[in-house]
Tab-separated table of C-alpha atoms and ligand atoms in Angstrom:
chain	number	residue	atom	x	y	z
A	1	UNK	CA	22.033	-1.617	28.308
A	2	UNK	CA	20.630	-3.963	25.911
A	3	UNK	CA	18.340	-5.589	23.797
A	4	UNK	CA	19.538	-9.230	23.731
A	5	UNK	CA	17.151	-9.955	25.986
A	6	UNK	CA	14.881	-10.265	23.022
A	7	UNK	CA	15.282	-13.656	22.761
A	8	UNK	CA	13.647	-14.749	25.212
A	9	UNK	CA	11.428	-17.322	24.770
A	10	UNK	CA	8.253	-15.336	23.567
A	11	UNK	CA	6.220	-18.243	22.434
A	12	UNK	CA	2.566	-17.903	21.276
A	13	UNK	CA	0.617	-18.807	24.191
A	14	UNK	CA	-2.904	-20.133	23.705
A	15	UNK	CA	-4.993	-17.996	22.089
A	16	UNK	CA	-8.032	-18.025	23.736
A	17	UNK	CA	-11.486	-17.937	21.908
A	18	UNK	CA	-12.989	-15.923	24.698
A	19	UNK	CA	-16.873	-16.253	24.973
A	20	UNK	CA	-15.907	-19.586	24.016
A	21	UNK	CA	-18.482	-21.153	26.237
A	22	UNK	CA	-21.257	-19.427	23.783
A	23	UNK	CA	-19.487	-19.394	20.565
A	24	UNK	CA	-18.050	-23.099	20.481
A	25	UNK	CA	-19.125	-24.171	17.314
A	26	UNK	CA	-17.242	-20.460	16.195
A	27	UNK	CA	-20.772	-19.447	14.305
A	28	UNK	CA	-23.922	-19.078	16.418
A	29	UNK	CA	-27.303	-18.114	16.577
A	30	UNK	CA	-27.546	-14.185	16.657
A	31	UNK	CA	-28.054	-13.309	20.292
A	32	UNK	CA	-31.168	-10.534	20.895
A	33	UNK	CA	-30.863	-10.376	24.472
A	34	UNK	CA	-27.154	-10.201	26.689
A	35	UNK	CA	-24.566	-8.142	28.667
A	36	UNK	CA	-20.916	-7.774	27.645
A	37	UNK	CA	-18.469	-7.068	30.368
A	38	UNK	CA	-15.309	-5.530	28.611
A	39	UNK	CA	-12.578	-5.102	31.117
A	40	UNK	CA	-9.899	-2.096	31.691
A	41	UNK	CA	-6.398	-2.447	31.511
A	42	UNK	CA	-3.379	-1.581	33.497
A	43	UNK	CA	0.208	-1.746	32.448
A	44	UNK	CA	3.032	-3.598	34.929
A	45	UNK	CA	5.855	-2.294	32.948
A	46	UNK	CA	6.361	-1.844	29.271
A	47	UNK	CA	5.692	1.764	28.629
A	48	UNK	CA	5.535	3.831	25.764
A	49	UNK	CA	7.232	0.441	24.182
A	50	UNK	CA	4.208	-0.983	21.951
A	51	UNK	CA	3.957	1.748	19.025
A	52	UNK	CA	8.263	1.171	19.563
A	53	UNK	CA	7.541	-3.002	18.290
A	54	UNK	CA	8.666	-3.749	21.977
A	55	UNK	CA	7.619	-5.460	24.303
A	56	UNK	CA	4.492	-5.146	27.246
A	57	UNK	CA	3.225	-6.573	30.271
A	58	UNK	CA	-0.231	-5.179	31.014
A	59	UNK	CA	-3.003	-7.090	32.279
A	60	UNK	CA	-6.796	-6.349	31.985
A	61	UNK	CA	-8.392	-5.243	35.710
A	62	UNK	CA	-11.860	-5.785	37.248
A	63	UNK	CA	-12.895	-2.583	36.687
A	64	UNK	CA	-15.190	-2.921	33.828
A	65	UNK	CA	-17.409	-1.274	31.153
A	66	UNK	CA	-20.827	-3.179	31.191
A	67	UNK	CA	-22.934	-2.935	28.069
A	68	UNK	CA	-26.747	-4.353	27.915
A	69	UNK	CA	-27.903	-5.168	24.863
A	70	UNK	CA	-31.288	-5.340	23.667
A	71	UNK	CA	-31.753	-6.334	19.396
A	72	UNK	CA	-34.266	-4.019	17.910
A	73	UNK	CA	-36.107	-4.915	14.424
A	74	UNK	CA	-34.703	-1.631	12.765
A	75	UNK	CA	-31.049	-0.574	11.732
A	76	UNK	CA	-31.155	2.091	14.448
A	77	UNK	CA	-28.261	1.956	16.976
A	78	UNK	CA	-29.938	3.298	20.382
A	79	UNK	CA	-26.982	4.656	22.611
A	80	UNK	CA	-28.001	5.115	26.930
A	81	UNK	CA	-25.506	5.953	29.705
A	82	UNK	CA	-26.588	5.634	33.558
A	83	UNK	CA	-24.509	8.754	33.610
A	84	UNK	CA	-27.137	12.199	34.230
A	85	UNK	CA	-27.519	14.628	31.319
A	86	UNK	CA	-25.864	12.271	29.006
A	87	UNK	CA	-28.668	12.757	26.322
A	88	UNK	CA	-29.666	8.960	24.387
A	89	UNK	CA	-28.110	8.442	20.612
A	90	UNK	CA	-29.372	7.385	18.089
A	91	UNK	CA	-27.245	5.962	14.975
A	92	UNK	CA	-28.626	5.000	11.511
A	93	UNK	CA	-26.697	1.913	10.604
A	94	UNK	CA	-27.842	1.924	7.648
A	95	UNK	CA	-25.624	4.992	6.616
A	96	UNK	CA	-21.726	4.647	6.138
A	97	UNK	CA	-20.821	6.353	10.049
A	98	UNK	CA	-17.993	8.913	9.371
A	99	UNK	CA	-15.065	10.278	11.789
A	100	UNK	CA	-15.610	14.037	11.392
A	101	UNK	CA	-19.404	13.588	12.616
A	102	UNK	CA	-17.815	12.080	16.316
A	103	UNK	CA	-15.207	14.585	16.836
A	104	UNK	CA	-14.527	14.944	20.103
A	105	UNK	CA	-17.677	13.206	21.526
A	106	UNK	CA	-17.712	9.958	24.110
A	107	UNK	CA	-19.859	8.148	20.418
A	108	UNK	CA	-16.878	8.202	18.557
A	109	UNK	CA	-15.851	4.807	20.401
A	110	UNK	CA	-18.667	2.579	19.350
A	111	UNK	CA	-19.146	4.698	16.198
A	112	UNK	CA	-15.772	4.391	14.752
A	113	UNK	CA	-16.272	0.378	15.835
A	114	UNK	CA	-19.206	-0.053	14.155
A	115	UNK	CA	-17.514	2.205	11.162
A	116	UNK	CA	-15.451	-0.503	10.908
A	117	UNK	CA	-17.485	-3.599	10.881
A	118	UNK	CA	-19.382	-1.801	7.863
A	119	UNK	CA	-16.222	-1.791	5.878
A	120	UNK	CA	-15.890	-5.032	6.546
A	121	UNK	CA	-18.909	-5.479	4.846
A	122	UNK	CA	-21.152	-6.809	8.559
A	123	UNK	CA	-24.499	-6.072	8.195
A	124	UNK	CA	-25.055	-5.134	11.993
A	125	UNK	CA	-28.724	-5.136	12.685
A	126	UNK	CA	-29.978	-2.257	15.233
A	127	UNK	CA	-29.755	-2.494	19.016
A	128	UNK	CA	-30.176	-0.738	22.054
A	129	UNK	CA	-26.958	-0.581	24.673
A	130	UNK	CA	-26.830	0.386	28.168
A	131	UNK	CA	-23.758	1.765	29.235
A	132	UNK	CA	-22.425	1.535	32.682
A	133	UNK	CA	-18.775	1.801	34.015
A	134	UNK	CA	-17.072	0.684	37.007
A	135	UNK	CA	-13.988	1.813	35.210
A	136	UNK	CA	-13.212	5.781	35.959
A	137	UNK	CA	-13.019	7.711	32.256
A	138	UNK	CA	-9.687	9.609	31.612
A	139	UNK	CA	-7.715	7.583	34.190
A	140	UNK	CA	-5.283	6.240	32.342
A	141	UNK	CA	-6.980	2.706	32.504
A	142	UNK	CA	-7.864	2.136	29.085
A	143	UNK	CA	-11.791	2.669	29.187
A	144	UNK	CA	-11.337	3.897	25.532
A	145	UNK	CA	-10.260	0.294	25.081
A	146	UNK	CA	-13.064	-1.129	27.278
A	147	UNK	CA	-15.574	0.969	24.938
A	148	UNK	CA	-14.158	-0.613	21.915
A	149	UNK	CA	-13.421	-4.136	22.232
A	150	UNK	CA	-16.649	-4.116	24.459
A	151	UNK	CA	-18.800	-2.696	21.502
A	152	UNK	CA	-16.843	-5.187	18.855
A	153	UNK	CA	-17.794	-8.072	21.231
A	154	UNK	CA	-21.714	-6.574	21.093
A	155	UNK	CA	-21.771	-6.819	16.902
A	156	UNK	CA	-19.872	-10.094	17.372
A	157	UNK	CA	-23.145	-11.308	19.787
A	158	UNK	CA	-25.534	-9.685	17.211
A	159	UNK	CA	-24.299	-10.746	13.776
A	160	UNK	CA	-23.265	-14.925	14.998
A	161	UNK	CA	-20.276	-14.868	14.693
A	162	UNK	CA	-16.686	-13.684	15.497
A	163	UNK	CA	-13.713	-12.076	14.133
A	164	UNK	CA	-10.054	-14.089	15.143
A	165	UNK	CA	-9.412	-12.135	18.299
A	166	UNK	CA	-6.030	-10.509	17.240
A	167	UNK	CA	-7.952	-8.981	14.364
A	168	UNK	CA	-10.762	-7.922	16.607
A	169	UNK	CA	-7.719	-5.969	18.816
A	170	UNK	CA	-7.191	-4.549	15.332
A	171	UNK	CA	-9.872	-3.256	14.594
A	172	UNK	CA	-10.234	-1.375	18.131
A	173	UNK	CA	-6.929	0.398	17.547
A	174	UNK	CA	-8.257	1.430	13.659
A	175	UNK	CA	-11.042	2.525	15.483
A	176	UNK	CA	-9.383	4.683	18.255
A	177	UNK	CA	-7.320	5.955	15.409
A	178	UNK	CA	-9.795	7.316	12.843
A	179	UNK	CA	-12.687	8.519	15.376
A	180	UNK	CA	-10.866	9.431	18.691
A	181	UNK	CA	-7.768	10.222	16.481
A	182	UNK	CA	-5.075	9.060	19.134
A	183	UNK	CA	-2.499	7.429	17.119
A	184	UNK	CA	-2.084	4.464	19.928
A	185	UNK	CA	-0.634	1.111	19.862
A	186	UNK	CA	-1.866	-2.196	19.974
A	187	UNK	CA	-1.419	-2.868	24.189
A	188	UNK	CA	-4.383	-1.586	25.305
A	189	UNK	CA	-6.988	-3.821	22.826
A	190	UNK	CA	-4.685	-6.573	23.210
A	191	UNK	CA	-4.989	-6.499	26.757
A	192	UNK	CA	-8.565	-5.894	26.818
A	193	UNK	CA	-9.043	-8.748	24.390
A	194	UNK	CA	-6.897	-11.661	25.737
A	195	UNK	CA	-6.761	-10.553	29.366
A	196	UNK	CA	-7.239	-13.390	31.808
A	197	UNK	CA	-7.748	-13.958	35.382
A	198	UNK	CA	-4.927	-14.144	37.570
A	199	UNK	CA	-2.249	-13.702	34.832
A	200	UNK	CA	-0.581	-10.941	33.057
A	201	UNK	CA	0.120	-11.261	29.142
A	202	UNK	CA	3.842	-10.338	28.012
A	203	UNK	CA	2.823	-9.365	24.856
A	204	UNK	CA	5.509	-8.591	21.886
A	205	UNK	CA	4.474	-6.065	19.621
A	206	UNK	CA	6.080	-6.390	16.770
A	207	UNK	CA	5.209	-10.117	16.311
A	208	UNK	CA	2.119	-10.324	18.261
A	209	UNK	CA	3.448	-13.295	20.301
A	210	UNK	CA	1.391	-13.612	23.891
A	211	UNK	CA	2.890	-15.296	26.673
A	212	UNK	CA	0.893	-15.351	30.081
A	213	UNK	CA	2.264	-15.084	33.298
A	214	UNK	CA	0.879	-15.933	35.943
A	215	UNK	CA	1.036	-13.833	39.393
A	216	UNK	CA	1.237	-15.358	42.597
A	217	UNK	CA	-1.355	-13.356	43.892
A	218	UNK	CA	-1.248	-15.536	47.364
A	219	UNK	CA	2.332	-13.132	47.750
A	220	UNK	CA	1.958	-10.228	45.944
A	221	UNK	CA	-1.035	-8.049	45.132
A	222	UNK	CA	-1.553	-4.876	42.357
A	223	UNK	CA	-2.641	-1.391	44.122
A	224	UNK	CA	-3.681	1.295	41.298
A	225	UNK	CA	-3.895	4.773	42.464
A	226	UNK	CA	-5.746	7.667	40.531
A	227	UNK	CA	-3.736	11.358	40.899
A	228	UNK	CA	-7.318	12.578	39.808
A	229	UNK	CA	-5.102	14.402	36.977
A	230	UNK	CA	-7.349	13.700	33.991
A	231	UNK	CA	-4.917	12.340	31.782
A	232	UNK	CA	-5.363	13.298	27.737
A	233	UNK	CA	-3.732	11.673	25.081
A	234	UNK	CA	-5.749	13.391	21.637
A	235	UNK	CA	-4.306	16.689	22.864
A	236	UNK	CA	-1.160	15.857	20.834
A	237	UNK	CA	1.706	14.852	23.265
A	238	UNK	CA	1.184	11.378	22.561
A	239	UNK	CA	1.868	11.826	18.576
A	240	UNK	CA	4.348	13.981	19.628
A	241	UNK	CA	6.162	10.994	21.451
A	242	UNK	CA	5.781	9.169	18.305
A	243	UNK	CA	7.002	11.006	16.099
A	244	UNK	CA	10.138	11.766	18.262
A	245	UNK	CA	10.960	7.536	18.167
A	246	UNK	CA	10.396	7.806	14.322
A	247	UNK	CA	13.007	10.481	14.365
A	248	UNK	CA	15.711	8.459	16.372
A	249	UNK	CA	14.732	5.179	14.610
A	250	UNK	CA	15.674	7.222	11.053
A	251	UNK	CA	19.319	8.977	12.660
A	252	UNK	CA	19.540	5.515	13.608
A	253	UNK	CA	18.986	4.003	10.364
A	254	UNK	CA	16.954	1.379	11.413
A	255	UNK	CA	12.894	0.951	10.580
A	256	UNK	CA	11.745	0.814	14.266
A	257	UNK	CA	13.815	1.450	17.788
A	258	UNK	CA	13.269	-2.287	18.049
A	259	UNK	CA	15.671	-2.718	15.631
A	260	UNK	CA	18.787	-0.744	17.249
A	261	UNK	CA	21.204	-3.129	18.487
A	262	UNK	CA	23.601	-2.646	21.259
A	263	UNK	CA	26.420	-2.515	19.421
A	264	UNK	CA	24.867	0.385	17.217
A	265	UNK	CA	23.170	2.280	19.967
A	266	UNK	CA	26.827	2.108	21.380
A	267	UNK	CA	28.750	3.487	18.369
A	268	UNK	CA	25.979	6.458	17.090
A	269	UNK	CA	24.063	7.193	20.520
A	270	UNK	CA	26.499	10.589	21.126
A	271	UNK	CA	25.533	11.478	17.133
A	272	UNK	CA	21.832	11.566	18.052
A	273	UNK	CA	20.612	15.132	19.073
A	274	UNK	CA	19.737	15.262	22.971
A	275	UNK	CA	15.876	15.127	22.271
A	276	UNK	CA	15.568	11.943	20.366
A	277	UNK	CA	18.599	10.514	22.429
A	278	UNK	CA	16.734	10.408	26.119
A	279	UNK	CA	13.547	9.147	23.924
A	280	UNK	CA	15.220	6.197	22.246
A	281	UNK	CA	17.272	5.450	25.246
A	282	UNK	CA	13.636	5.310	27.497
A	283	UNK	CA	12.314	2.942	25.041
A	284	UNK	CA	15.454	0.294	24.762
A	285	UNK	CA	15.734	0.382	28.459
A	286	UNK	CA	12.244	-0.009	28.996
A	287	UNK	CA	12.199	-3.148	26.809
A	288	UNK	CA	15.283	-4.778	28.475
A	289	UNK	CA	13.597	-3.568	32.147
A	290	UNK	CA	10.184	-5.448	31.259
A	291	UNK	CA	12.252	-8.919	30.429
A	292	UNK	CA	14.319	-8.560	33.794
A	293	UNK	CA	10.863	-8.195	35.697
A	294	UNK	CA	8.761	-11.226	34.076
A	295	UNK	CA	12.196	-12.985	34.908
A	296	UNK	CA	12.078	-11.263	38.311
A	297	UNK	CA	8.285	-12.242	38.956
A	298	UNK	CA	8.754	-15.853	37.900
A	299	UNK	CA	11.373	-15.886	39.922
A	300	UNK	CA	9.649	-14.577	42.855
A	301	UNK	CA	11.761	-12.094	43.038
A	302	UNK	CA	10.025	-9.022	44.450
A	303	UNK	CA	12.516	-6.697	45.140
A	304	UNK	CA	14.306	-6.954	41.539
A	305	UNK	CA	10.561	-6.649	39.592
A	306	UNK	CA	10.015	-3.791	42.529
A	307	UNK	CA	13.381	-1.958	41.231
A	308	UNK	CA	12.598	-2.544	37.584
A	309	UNK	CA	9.310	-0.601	38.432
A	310	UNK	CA	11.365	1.998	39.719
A	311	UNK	CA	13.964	2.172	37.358
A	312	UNK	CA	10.985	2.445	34.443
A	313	UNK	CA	9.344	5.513	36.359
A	314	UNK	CA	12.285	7.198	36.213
A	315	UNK	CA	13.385	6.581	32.668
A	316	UNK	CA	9.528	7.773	31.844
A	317	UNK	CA	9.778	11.068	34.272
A	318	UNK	CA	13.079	11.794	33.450
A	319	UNK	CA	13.892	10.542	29.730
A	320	UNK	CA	10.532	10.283	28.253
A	321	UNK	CA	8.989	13.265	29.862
A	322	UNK	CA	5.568	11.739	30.367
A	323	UNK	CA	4.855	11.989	34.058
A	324	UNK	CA	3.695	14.910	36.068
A	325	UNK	CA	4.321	16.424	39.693
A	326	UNK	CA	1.436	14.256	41.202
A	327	UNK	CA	2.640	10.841	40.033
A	328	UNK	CA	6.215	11.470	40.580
A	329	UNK	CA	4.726	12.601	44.282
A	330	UNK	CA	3.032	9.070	44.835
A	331	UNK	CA	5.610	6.812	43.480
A	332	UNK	CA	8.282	9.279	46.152
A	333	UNK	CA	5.499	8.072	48.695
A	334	UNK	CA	5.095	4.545	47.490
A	335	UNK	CA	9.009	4.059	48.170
A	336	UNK	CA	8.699	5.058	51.916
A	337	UNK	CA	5.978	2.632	52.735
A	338	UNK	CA	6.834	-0.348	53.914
A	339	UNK	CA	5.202	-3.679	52.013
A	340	UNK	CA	5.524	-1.803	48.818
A	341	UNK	CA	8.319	-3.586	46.454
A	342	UNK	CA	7.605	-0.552	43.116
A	343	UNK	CA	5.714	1.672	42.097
A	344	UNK	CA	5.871	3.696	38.394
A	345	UNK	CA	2.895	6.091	36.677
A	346	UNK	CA	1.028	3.035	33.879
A	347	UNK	CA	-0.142	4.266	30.878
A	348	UNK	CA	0.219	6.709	28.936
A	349	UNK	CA	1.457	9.858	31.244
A	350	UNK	CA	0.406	13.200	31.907
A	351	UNK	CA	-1.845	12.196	34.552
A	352	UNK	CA	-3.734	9.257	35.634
A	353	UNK	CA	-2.530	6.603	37.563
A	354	UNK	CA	0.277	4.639	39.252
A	355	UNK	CA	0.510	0.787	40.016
A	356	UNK	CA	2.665	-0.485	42.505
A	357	UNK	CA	3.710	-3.988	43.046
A	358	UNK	CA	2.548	-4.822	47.113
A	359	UNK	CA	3.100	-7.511	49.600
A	360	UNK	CA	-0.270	-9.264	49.514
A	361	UNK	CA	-0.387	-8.851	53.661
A	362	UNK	CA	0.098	-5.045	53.826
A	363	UNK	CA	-2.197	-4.160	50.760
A	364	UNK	CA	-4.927	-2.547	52.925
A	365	UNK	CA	-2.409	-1.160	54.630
A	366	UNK	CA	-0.620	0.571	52.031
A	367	UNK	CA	-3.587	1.980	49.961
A	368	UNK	CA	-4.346	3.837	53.076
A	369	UNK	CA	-0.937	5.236	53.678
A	370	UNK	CA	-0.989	6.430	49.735
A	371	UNK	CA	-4.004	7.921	50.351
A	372	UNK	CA	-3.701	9.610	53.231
A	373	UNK	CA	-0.320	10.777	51.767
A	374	UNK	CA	-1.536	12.172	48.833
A	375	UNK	CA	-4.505	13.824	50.197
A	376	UNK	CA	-1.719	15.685	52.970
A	377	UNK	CA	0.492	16.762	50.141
A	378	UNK	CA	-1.929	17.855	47.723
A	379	UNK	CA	-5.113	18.230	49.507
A	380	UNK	CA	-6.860	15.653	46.434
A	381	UNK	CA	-8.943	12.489	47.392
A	382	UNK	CA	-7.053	9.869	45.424
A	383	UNK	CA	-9.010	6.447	44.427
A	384	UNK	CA	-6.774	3.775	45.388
A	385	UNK	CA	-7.836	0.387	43.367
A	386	UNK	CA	-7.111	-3.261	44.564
A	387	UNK	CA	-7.856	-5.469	41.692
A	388	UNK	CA	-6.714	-8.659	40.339
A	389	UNK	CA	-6.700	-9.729	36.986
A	390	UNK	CA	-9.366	-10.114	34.983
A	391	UNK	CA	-10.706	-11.838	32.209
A	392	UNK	CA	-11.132	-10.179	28.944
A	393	UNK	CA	-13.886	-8.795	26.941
A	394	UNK	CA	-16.787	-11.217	27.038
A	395	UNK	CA	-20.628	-12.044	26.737
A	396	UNK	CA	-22.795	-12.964	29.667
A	397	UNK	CA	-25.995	-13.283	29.165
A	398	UNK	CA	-28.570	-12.218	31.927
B	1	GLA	C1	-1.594	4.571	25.763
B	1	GLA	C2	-1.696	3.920	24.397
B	1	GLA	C3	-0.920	2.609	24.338
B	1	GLA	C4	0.508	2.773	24.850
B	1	GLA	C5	0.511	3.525	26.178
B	1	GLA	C6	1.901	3.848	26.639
B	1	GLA	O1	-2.239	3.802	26.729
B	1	GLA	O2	-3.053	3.673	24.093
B	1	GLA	O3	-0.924	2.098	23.034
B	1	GLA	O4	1.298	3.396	23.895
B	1	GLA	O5	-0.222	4.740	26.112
B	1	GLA	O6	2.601	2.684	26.937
């Protein structure tokens, strides 16, 4: 194992201003009347890497969060859902919002976003949204994400103007901090943010360097399946993850895991209690596994990315402790099934879903082998997804 890989060429690719078609003189009129589409996310490889300063390779899915906006002539933020017996919100923007008022409560995603835009010192005028998903909650998919960037994209419409995109990923992940209280990294917003159609972004944390790559989707297609495990992050496993890499990074004596080189990790690894030792040896593997599949994929080289995917389920299962008895179940069927090249869980664990890398040809074919799989083993309906990649967060007016 190691981490020279990281210096790989991680150059800043474009930066893209993305409702740049209505924003291209960067200030504009304040919009009264649009949609924003804010797009899910899911993760190729690169797990449990970005709160590590690794690197990621997500890219952001069709599946979407849709949110209508209407300006009203008040400060009143007017919250719908399409969902039943989801009662309508209202918000006085007026009034500093505050975490502990959103605890535990779907509202604490545009709340703590809007939270934020009024320490910023935005003067967001009031609105009504309409909230509709084609993006399953709890999946593992990053519809937290979706909620955020989408509802920082709706001030952006209403206020004229825009925050640098990077910063506007910021400010989801403050947001998802202080109001949902899951200490996550910076993949999910990123991906959300800069996602575009037909690539996936190898994104490196610590630097914030995005490199696109693109995927030959003529050859290879991206099948999601959800284990219909509800997958939790706030109920503390997550932090617990965390704080475990802080602990190896310190026995280590380094600031971050990204930091451990091989010739350290060689030389103190066996001085490193068992517990921290599987965790910090998931997340340098991991990292070196997501540069040998971008290499792999540019290459063309399905089978080696298909291993990698493999190699990093494993490593999460077995190391990181973040999978469960259903998605270790798929990913065993994913590997008898012929067409598929890997499989792994994406995201963050405990539930959710897997992604497997397919041979464009046998795509139908093998979402209906998982399925029918699945369902014999476990008796559960999986939802098996067949998406490309999409482009990120964005206004559309109509
Ligand atoms: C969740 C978090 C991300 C990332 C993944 C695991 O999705 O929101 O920041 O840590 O888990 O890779």
């Amino acid at each position: 194992m190691s981490n020279q890989g990281l210096n790989v060429d991680l150059t800043m690719g474009t930066t893209p201003n993305l409702s740049e078609a209505y924003f291209s003189s960067g200030e504009a009129s304040p919009a009264s009347r649009f949609t924003v589409v804010s797009p899910g996310r899911v993760n190729l490889i690169g797990e449990h890497t970005d709160y590590n300063e690794g690197v990621v390779l997500p890219m952001a899915i069709e599946p979407h969060i849709r949110i209508e906006v209407t300006a009203r002539r008040d400060r009143q933020m007017v919250l719908r859902t399409v969902w039943e017996g989801e009662p309508l919100v209202a918000v006085d923007l007026e009034r500093p919002l505050c975490a502990a008022d959103y605890h535990g409560v779907w509202t604490a995603y545009p709340c703590g976003v809007l939270a934020c835009f009024q320490r910023l010192g935005w003067e967001v005028p009031g609105f009504e949204a309409r909230i509709s998903a084609t993006l399953p909650a709890g999946g593992g998919l990053s519809s937290s994400a979706a909620l955020e960037v989408g509802f920082a994209t709706v001030v952006e419409a209403l206020c004229g103007r825009q925050l640098p995109p990077a910063e506007k990923a910021l400010l989801a992940q403050r947001a998802e901090h202080e109001f949902a209280g899951v200490p996550c990294g910076i993949m999910d917003p990123f991906a959300v943010t800069f996602g575009r159609a037909g690539h996936a972004m190898l994104l490196d944390c610590r630097t914030q360097a995005l490199r696109y790559v693109r995927l030959a989707t003529e050859t290879i297609s991206v099948v999601i399946v959800h284990s219909g495990v509800k997958h939790r992050l706030a109920d503390g496993e997550y932090a617990k993850r965390r704080a475990e890499c802080a602990s190896a990074a310190r026995l280590l004596g380094v600031d971050s895991l990204r930091d451990v080189s091989p010739a350290r990790w060689k030389e103190r690894q066996e001085t490193l209690p068992l517990l921290e030792r599987s965790r910090a040896r998931h997340v340098l593997t991991e990292h070196q596994r997501t540069l040998e599949f971008v290499e792999a994929l540019e290459a063309g080289n399905w089978e080696v990315a298909g291993e990698r995917m493999y190699g990093s389920h494993r490593s999460l299962s077995e190391d990181y402790e973040v999978s469960c008895g259903e998605l270790d179940l798929l990913v065993g069927l994913a590997r008898g099934i012929p067409g598929v090249f890997g499989c792994r869980m994406t995201g963050g664990g405990f539930g959710g879903c897997v992604v497997a890398l397919v041979s464009a040809d046998r795509t139908a074919a093998v979402g209906e082998a998982l399925r029918k799989g699945y369902k014999e083993a476990t008796g559960l309906e999986p939802a098996v997804v067949v998406t490309r990649a999409a482009d990120g967060a964005h206004v559309a007016f109509g």
